[in-house]
Coordinates of C-alpha atoms in Angstrom, one line a residue:
X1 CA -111.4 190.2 91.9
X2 CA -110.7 186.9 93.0
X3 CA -107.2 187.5 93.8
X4 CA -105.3 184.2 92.0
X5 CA -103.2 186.5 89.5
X6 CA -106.0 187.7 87.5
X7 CA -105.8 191.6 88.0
X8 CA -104.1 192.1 84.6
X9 CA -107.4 190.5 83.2
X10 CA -109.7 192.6 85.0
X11 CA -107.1 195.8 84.3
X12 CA -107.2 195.0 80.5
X13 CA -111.6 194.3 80.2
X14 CA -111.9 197.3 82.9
X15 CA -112.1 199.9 80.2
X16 CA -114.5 197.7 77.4
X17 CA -116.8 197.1 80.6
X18 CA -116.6 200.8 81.4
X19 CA -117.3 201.6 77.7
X20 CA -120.1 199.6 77.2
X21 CA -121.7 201.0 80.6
X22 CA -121.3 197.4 82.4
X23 CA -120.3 196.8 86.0
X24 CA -118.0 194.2 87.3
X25 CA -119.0 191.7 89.7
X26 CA -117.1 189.4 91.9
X27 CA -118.0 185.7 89.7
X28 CA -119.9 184.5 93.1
X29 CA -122.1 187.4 92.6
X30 CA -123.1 186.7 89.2
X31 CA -127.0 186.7 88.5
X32 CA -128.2 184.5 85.6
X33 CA -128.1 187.8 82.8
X34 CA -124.8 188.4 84.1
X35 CA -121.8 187.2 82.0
X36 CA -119.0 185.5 84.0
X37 CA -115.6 186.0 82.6
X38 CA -112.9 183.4 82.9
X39 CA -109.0 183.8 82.7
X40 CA -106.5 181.3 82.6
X41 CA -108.9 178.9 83.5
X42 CA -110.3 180.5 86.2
X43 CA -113.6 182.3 87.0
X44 CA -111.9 186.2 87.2
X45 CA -114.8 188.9 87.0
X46 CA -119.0 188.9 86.5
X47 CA -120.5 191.2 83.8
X48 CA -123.7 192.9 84.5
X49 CA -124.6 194.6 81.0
X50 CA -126.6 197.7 81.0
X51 CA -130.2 197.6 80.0
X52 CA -130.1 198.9 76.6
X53 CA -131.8 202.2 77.2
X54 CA -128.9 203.2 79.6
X55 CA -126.5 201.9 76.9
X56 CA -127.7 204.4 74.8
X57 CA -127.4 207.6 77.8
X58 CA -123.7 206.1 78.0
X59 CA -123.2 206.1 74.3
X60 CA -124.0 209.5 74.1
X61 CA -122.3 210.7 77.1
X62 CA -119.1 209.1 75.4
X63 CA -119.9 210.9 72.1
X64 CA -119.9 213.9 74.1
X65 CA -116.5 213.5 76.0
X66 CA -114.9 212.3 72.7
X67 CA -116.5 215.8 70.5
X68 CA -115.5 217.8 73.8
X69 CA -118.9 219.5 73.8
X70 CA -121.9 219.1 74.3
X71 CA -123.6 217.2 71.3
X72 CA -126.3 220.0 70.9
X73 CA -123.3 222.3 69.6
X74 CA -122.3 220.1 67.3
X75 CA -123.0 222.1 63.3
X76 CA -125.3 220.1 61.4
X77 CA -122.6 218.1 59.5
X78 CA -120.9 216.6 62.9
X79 CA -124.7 216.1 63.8
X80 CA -125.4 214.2 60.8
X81 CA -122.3 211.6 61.2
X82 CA -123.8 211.0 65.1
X83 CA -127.3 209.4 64.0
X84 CA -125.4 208.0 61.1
X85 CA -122.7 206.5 63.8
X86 CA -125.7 205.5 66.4
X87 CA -127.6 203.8 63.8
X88 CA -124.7 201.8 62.9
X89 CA -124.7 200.9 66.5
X90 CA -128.8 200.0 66.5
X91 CA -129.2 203.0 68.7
X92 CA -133.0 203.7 67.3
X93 CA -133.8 200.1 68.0
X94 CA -134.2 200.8 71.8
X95 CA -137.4 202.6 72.5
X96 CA -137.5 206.0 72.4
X97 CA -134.2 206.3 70.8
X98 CA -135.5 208.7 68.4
X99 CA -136.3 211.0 70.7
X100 CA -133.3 210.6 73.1
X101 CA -131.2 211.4 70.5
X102 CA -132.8 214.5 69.4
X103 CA -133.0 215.8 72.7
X104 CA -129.2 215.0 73.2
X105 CA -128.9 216.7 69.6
X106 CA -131.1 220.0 70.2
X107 CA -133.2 218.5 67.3
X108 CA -136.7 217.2 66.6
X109 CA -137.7 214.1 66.2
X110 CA -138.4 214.9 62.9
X111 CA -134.9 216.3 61.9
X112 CA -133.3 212.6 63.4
X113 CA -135.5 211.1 61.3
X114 CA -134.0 213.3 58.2
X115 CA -130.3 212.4 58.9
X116 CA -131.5 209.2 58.8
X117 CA -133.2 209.5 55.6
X118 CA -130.0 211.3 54.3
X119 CA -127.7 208.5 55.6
X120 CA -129.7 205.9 53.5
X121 CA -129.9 207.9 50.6
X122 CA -126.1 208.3 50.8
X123 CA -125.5 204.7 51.4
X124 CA -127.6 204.0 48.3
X125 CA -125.6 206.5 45.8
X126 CA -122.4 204.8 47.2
X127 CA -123.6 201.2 46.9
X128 CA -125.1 202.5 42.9
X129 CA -122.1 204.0 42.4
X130 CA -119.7 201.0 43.3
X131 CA -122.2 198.5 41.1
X132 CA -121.4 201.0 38.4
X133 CA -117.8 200.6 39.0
X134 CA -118.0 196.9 38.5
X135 CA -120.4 197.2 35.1
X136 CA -117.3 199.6 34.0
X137 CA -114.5 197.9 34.9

């Protein structure tokens, strides 16, 4: 963006940045939220990071592209592994993540809140189960 050599940079961040949901910014543009990105040196790109609520939209949308369908046809397995994967990525810390996941699931609120339920339970029996292993061995 500044034009001193750094386009491999801004090639090689482009796709984290577009992952994430951020948008680049020349560095003289950066606000004080922004995150300015040096190379070699040199100020090269400005961050702007998505307010988390649209993280999670982009999250989803990504979800989507990478099932090939939309999440709603997902069977309830593949639906499971979702909230499992979204909660390991603090996706029902942002308000109303609950129920912007269900709705992007076809779910309730209250079947989110049971994969949940189930992923913990699951988490436990494999943390018992590897204690166990320990005791035995």
């Amino acid at each position: 963006m500044t034009g001193t050599g750094d386009e491999p940079f801004i090639t090689a961040v482009k796709p984290l940045i577009d992952a994430m949901g951020g948008e680049m910014l020349p560095p003289d543009e950066a606000g004080p939220d922004d995150v300015v990105l040096s190379w070699e040196g040199t100020e090269a790109v400005a961050v702007r990071l998505p307010q988390l609520a649209d993280s999670l939209d982009h999250i989803l949308a990504a979800m989507e592209r990478k099932k090939g369908k939309p999440l709603a046809d997902l069977d309830r397995k593949a639906k499971q592994e979702v909230v499992r994967m979204l909660e390991a990525r603090g996706a029902f810390s942002v308000r109303h993540g609950v129920e912007t996941v269900a709705s992007a699931l076809g779910v309730s609120r209250f079947t989110v809140y049971n994969y949940l339920n189930y992923a913990n339970e699951q988490r436990a029996k494999a943390r018992a189960g590897d204690e166990q292993s320990r005791q035995d061995g």
